[in-house]
Coordinates of C-alpha atoms in Angstrom, one line a residue:
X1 CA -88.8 55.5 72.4
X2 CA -85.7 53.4 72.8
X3 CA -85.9 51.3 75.9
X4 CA -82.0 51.6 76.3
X5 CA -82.5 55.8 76.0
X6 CA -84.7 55.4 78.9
X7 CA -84.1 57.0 82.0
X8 CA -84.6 55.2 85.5
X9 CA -87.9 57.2 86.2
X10 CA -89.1 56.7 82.9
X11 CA -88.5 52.7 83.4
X12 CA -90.3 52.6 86.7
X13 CA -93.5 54.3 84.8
X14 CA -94.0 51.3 82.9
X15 CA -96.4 48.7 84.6
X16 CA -97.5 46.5 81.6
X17 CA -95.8 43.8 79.1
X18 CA -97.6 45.7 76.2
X19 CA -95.8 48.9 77.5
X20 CA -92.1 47.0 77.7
X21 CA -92.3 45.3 74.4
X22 CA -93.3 49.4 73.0
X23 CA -89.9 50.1 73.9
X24 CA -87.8 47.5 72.4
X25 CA -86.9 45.9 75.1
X26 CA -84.7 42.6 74.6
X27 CA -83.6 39.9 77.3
X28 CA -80.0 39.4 77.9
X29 CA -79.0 37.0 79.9
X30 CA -77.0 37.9 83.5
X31 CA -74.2 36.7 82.1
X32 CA -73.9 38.6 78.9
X33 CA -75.2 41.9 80.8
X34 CA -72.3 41.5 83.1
X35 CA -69.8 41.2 79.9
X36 CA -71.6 44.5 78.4
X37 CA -71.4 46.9 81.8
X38 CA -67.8 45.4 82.2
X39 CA -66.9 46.6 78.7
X40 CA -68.3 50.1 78.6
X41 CA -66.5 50.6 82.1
X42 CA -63.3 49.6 80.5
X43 CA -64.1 51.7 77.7
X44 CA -65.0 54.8 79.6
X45 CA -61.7 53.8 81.7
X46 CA -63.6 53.6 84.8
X47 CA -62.6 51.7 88.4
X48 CA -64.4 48.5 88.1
X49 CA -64.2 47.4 91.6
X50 CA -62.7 50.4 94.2
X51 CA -61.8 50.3 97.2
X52 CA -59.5 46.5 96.4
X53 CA -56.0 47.1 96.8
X54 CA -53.3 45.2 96.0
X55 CA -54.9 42.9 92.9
X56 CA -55.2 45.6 90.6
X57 CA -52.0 43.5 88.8
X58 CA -53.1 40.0 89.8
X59 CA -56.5 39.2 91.0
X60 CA -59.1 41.9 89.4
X61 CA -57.2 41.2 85.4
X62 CA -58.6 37.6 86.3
X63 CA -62.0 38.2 87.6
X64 CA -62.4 40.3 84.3
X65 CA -61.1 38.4 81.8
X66 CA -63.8 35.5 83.1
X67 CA -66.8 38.1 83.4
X68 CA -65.9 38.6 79.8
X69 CA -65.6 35.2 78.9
X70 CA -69.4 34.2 81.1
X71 CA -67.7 32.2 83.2
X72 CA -68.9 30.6 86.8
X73 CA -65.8 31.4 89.1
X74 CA -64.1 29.9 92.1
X75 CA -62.3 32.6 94.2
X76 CA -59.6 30.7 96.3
X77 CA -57.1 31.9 98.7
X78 CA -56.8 31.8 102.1
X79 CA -58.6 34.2 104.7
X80 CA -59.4 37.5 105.1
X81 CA -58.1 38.2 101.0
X82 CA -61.0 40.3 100.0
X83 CA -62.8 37.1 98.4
X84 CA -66.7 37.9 99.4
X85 CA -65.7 41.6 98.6
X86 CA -64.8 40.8 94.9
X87 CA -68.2 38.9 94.5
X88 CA -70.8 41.6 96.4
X89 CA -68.5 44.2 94.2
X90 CA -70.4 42.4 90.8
X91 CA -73.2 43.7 91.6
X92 CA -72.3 46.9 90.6
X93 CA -71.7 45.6 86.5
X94 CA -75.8 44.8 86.8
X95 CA -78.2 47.2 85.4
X96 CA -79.9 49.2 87.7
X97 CA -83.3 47.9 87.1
X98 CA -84.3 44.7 85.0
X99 CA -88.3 44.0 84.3
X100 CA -90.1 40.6 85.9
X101 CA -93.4 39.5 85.7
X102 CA -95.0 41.0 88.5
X103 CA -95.9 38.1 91.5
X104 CA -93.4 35.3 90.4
X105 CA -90.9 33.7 92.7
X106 CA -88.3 33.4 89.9
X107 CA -87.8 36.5 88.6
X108 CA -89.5 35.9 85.7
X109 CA -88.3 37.6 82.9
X110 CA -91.1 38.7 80.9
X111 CA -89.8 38.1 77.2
X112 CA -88.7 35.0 78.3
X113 CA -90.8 33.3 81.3
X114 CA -89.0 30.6 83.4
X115 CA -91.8 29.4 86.0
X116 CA -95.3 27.6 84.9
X117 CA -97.0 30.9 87.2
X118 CA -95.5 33.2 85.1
X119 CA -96.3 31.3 81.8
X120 CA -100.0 31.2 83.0
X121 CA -100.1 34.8 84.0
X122 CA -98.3 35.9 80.3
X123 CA -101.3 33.1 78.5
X124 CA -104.4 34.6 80.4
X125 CA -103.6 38.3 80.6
X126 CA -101.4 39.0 77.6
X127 CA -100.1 42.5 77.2
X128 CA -102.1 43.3 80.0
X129 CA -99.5 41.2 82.4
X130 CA -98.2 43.6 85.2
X131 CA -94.4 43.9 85.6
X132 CA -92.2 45.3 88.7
X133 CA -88.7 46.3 88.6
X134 CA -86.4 44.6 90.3
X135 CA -83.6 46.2 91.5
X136 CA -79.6 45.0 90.7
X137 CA -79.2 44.6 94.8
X138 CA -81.8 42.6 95.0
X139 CA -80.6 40.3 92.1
X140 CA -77.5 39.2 95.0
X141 CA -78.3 36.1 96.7
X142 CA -75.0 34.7 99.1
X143 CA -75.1 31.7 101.2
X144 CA -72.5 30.3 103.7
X145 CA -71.7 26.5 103.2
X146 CA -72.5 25.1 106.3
X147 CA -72.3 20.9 106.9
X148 CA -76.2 21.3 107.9
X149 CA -76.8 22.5 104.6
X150 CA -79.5 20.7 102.3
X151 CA -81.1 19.7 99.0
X152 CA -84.0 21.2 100.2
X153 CA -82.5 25.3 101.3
X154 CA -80.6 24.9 97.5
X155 CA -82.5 23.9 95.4
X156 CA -86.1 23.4 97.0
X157 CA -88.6 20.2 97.6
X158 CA -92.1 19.0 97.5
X159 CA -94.4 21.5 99.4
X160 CA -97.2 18.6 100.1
X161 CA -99.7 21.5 102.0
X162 CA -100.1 23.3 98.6
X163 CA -100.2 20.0 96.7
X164 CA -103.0 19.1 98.7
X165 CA -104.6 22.4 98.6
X166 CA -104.0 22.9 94.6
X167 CA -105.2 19.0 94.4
X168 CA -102.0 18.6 92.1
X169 CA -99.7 15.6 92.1
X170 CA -96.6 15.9 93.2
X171 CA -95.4 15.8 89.3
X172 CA -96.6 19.2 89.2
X173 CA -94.1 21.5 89.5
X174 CA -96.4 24.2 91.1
X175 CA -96.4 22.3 94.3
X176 CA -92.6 22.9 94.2
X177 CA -91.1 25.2 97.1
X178 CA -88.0 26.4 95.0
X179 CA -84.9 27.1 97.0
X180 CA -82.1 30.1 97.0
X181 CA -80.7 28.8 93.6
X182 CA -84.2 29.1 91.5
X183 CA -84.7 31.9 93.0
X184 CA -81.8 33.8 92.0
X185 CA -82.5 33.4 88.7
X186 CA -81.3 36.2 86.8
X187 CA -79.0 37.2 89.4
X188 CA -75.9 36.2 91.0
X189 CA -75.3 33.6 93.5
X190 CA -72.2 32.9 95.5
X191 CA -71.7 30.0 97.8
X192 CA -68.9 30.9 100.4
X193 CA -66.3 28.3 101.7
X194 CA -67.5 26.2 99.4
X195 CA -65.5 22.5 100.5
X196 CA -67.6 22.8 103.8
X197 CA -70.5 21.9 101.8
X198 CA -71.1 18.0 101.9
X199 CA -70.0 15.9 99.2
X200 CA -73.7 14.8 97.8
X201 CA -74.7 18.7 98.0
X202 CA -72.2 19.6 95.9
X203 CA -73.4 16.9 93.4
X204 CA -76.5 18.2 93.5
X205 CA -74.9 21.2 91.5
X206 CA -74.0 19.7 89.0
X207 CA -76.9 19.4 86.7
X208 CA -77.5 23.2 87.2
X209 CA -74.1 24.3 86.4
X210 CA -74.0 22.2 83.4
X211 CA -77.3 20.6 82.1
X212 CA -79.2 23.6 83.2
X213 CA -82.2 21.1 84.8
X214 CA -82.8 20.2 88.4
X215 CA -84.0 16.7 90.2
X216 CA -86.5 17.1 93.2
X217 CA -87.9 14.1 95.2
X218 CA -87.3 11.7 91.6
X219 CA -88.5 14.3 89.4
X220 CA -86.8 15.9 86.7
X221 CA -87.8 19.6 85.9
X222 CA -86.2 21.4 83.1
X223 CA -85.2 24.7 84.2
X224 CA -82.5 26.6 82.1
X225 CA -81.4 28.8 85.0
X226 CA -79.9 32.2 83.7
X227 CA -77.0 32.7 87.1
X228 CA -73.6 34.0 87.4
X229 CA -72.3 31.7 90.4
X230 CA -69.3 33.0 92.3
X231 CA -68.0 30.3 94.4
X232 CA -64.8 31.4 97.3
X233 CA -62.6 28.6 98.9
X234 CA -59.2 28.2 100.7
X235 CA -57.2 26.4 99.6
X236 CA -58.0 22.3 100.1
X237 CA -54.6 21.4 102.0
X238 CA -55.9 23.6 104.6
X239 CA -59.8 23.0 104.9
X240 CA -59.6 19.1 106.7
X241 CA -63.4 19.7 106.9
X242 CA -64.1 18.9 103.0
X243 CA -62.7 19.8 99.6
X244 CA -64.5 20.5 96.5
X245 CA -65.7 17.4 94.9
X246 CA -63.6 17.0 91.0
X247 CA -66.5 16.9 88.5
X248 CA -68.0 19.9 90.7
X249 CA -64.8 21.6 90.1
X250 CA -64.7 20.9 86.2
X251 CA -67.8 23.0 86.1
X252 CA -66.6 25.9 87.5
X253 CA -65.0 27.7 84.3
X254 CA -61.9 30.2 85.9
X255 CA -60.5 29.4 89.1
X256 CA -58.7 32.4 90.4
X257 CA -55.7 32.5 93.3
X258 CA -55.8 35.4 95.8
X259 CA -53.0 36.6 98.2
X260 CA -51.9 38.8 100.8
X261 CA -50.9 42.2 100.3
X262 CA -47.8 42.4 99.2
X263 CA -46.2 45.5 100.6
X264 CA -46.8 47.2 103.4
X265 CA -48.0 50.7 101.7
X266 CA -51.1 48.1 100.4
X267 CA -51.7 46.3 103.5
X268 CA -52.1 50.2 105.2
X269 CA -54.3 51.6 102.6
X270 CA -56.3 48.5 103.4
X271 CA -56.3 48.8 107.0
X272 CA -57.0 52.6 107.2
X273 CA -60.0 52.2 104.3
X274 CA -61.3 49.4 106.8
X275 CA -60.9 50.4 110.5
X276 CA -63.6 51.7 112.0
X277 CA -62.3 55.0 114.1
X278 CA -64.4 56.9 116.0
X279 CA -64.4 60.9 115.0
X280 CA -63.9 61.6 119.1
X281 CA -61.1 59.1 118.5
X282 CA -59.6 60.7 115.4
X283 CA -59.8 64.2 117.5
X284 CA -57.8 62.7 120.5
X285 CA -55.4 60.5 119.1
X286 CA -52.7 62.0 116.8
X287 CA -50.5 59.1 115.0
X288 CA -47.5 58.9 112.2
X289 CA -46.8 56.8 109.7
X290 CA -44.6 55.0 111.4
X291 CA -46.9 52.8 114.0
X292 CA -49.3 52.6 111.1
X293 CA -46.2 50.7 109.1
X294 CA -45.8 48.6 112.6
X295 CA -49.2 47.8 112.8
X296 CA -48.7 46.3 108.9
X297 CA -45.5 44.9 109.6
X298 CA -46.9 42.6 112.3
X299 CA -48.9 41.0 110.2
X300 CA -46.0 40.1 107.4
X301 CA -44.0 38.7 110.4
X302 CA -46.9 36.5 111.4
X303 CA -47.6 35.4 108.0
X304 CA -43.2 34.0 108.1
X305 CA -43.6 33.1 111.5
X306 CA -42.8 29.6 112.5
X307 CA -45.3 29.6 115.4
X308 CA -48.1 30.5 113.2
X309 CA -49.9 28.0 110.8
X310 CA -49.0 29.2 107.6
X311 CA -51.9 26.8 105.9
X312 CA -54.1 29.1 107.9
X313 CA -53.1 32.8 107.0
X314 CA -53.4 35.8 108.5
X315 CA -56.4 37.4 107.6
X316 CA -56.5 41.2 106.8
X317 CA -59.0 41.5 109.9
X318 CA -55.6 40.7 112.2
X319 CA -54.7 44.2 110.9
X320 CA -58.0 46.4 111.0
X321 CA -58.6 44.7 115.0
X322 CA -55.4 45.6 116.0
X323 CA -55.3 49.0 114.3
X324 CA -58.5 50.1 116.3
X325 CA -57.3 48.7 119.0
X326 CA -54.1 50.4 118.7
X327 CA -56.4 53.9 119.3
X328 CA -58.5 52.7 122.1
X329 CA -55.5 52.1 124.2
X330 CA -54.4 55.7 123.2
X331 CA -57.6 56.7 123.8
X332 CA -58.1 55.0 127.6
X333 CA -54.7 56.5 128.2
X334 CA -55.7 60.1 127.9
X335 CA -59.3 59.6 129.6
X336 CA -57.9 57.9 132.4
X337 CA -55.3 60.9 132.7
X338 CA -57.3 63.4 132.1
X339 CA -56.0 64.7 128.8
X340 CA -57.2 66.4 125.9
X341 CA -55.2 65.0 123.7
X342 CA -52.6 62.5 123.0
X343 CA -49.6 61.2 120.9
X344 CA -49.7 57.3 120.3
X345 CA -47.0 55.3 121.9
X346 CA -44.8 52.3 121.6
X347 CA -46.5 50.9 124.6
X348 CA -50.0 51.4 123.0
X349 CA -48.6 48.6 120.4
X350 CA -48.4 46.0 123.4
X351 CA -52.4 47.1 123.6
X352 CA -53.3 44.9 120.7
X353 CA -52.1 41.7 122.0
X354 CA -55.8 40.5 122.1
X355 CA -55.9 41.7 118.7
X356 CA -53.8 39.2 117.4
X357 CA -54.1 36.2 119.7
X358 CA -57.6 36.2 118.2
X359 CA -56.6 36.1 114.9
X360 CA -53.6 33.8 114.3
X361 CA -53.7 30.3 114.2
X362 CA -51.0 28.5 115.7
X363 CA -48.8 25.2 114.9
X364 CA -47.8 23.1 117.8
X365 CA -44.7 24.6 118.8
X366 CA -46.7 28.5 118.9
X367 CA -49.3 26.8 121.6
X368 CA -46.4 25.0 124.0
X369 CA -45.1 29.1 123.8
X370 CA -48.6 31.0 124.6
X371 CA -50.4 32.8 122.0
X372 CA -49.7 35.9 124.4
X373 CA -45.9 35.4 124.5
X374 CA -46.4 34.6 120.4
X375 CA -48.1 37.6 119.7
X376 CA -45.4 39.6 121.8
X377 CA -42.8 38.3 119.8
X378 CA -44.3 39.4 117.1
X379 CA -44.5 43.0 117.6
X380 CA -40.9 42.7 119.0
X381 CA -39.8 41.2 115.7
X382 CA -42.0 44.0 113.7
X383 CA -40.1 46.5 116.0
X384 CA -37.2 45.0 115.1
X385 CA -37.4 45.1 111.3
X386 CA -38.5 48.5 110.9
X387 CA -35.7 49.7 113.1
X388 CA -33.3 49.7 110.6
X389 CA -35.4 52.7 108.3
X390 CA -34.4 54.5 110.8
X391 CA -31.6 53.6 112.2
X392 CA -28.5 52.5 111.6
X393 CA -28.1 48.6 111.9
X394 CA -26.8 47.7 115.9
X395 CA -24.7 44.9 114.1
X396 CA -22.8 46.8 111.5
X397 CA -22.4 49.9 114.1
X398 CA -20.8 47.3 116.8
X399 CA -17.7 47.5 114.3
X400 CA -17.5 51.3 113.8
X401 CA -14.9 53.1 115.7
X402 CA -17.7 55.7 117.1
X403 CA -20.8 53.4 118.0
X404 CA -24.1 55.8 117.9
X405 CA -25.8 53.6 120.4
X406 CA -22.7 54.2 122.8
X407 CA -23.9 56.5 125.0
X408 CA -27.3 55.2 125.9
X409 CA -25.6 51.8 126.5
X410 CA -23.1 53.1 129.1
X411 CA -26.2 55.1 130.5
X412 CA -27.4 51.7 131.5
X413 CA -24.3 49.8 131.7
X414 CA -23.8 52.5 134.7
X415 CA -26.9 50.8 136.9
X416 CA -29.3 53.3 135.9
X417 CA -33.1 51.8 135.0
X418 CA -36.3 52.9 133.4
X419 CA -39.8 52.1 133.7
X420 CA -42.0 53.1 131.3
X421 CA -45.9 52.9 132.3
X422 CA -48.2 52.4 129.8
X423 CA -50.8 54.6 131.4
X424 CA -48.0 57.4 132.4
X425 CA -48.9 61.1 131.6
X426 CA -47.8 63.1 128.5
X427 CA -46.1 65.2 131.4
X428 CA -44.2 62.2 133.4
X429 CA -43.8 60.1 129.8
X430 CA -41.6 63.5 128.6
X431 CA -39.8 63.4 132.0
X432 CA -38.6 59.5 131.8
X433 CA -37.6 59.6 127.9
X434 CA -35.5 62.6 128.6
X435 CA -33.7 61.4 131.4
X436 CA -32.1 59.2 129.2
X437 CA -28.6 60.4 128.3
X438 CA -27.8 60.3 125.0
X439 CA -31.3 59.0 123.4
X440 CA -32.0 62.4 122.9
X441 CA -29.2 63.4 120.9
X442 CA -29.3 60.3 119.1
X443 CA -33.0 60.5 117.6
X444 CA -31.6 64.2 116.6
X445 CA -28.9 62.8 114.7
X446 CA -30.9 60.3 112.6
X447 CA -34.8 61.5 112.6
X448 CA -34.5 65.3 113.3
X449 CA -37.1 68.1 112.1
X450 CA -39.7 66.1 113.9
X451 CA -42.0 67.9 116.7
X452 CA -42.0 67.5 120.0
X453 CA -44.8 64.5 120.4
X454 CA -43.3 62.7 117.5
X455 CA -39.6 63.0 118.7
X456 CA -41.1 61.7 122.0
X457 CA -42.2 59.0 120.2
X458 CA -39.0 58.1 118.2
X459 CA -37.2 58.3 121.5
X460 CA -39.5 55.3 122.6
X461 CA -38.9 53.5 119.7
X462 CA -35.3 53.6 119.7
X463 CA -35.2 52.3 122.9
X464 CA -37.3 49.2 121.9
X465 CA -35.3 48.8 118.6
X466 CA -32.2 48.8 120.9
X467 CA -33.6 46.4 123.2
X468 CA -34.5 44.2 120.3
X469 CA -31.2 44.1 119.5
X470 CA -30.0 43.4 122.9
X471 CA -28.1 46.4 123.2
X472 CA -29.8 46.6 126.8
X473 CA -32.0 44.6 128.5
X474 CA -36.0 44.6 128.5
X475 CA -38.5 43.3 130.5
X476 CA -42.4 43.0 130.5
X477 CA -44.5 43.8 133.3
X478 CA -47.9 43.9 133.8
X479 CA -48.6 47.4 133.2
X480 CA -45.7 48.7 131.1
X481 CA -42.0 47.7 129.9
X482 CA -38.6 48.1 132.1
X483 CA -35.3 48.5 130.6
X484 CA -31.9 48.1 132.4
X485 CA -28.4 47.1 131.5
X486 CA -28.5 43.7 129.5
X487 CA -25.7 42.2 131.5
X488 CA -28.1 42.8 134.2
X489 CA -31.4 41.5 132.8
X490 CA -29.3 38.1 132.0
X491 CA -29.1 37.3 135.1
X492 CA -32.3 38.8 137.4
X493 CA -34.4 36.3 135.9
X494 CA -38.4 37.0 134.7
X495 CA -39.9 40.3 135.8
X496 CA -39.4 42.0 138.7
X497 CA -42.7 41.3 139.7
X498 CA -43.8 38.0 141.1
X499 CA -47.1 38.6 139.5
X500 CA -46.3 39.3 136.0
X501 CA -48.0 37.5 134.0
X502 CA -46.1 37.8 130.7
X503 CA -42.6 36.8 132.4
X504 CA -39.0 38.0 130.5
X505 CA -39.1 38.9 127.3
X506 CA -35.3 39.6 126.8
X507 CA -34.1 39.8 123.3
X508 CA -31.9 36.9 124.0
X509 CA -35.2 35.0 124.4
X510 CA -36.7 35.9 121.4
X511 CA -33.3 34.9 119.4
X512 CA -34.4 31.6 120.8
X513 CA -37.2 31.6 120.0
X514 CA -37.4 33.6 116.4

């Protein structure tokens, strides 16, 4: 009986060291058992961490290449890049069950016993020394780095009740309470934000990360700690609340750089793996690809905006908020109306404005504007850009002889205006768009084969796009968007209403302001 032949039930069966030394068994130590389940994944071309898109190029090569060379590794990059994901995903190169010496607070290894309790258990009992299995999820131990963090939560302190109750000097290292880092021994343990820890904590690494001993109270314990840290950070220039001390940081063997995704097909396989939409949701909503790529698109405009701190990021969870978001406004639409059923709007994309306010940090100049007046920019600006994949570019078609945005301009240069409510019925939202002149004929020219609800919908767009491009006026109230002649809309002033809160939002404003 090999113990590596073994299945997991036959495993769990054995309960004594006499029984696990029967089988073969050898210690390997976390780091080298990572290196071994990495390799046979590799081999057997299997996904190593799914579900992380985006770094399969870039980030995941890296994380590899230092599980395979037993390295301690610092994750840095800036928010919401997947960093805690990579390191919880590790757990999944463990072996499904590893055997300890049964009552131990270090996950004694039974070949190889760490703690004095375990050494006294293996002397008086021998072969006879029970063993439990401890599970690979169990073997994950994560802390936050918090300023109130101590010497004490790390890496433990005197426990004077048992010293007096054992009648052991404090010498002893049985009257030790041993903190998270002794005890995931054999495991893997990953400090997050990392440079909020203070200074003399961090030093207080040091000696396990390199000497493999620990100090408590004045007194040295040699402890050759068998852990695969995983630190995460962003980047120093950004965190003013600490940075990670140097000789801390010449411990740490890889350091690896996260990012953003790059494209916008990454950043919605993200969002859609990630957003949590309800199935009565899913069954009332019906969407396209196209606010899905808006929803995305906001993001990349607020990671290049000037208003937004670019030190900061813009974490992925801007995306996923305002994605569900997104379908709750959809979703209060068609309750409040009544409906079945709905197609997603234009003016549901002016629904996530909380979304975003709550996730973007702004520089000086974003804050005198408003984080509400930021954040509608910003989905003015996304509007903007993906206009032109569908649509032929309003500054090019100003110098054509036939201009395809004529007709709806002279619709509106001739007085006529339209509100459109955000919580209007499918019914009355058809009616509006189509008395439109010429927006209907001019989605059919450029985005035809589409059905009804999603030509409705491209109708909407076009009209932002245009209005984005101050090729006619818009304005913001409080419970929808007005459009009228842009001659007009110059001079009228903010909203119609004296109540509206967001004021004008005019494309000739945001040209200011973008």
């Amino acid at each position: 009986m090999n113990y590596t032949d073994l299945s997991t039930n036959q495993l769990l069966q054995i309960k004594t060291l006499g029984e696990l030394k029967a089988t073969g068994y050898r210690s390997r130590t976390i780091k080298q058992e990572l290196r071994d389940n990495l390799i046979s994944k590799l081999q057997k071309k299997e996904e190593v961490f799914p579900g992380i898109w985006g770094y399969e190029d870039t980030v995941l090569p890296d994380v590899e290449r230092a599980i395979l060379s037993m390295h301690n590794i610092n994750l840095l990059g800036l928010r919401g890049q997947a960093k805690t994901r990579i390191a919880r995903m590790m757990v999944n190169l463990l072996d499904e069950y590893v055997p300890m010496v049964a009552g131990t607070d270090l996950n004694d290894d039974p070949l190889h016993p760490l703690s004095r309790h375990a050494r006294d258990i293996i002397a008086e009992q021998g072969d006879d020394t029970p063993i439990e299995w401890l599970h690979r999820d169990d073997r994950y131990t994560e802390k936050l780095a918090t300023p109130d963090v101590s010497v004490a939560d790390l890496i433990g302190d005197v426990d004077p009740i048992k010293a007096a109750t054992l009648k052991l000097p404090y010498s002893d290292e049985r009257v030790i309470h041993f903190g998270l880092i002794p005890r995931s021994h054999r495991g893997i343990f990953v400090i997050n934000e990392l440079p909020d820890l203070q200074a003399r904590i961090q030093v207080a690494l040091f000696n396990i990360l390199q000497e493999g001993d620990i100090q408590i109270r004045g007194f040295k314990l040699r402890l050759p700690l068998d852990i695969q840290f995983v630190f995460t950070a962003n980047p120093e220039d950004y965190t003013n609340r600490g940075s990670i001390v140097t000789p801390l940081k010449d411990r740490i063997d890889s350091q690896i750089v996260t990012h953003y995704p790059k494209t916008i097909e990454v950043g919605k396989k993200i969002t859609q793996q990630e957003a949590v939409i309800k199935t009565e949701q899913k069954g009332m909503v019906l969407t396209n690809e196209l606010i899905k790529d808006l929803i995305e698109q906001i993001a990349m405009e607020a990671r290049e905006s000037e208003y937004v701190d670019s030190k900061s990021g813009v974490s992925a969870r801007m995306t996923i908020s305002a994605y569900e978001s997104l379908i709750s406004a959809a979703e209060r639409r068609c309750l409040l109306n009544g409906e079945k059923s709905t197609y997603i709007r234009i003016s549901d994309l002016y629904g996530v404005v909380p979304a975003i306010c709550g996730k973007v940090e702004l520089v000086y100049e974003g804050e005198v504007e408003g984080p509400v007046i930021v954040a509608q920019n910003l989905i003015g600006k996304a509007i903007r850009t993906q206009f032109l994949n569908y649509f032929p570019n309003p500054e090019k078609a100003k110098k054509t002889k036939r201009n395809p945005f004529g007709k709806v301009i002279e619709w509106f240069g001739a007085g006529h205006e339209m509100d459109l409510m955000s919580d209007m019925t499918d019914r009355e939202y058809q009616a509006r768009l189509g008395t439109i002149e010429g927006l209907d004929d001019f989605v059919d020219e450029y985005a035809s084969r589409l059905g009804k609800e999603e030509k409705l919908f491209m109708m909407e767009f076009a009209l932002h796009g245009m209005a984005e491009y101050s090729l006619i006026g818009k304005q913001a109230l409080d419970r929808g968007t007005h459009f009228k002649d842009l001659v007009s809309s110059m001079f009228s002033g903010p909203g119609r209403d004296d109540d509206d809160d967001f004021g004008d939002f005019d494309d000739d404003d945001n040209d200011d302001r973008y």
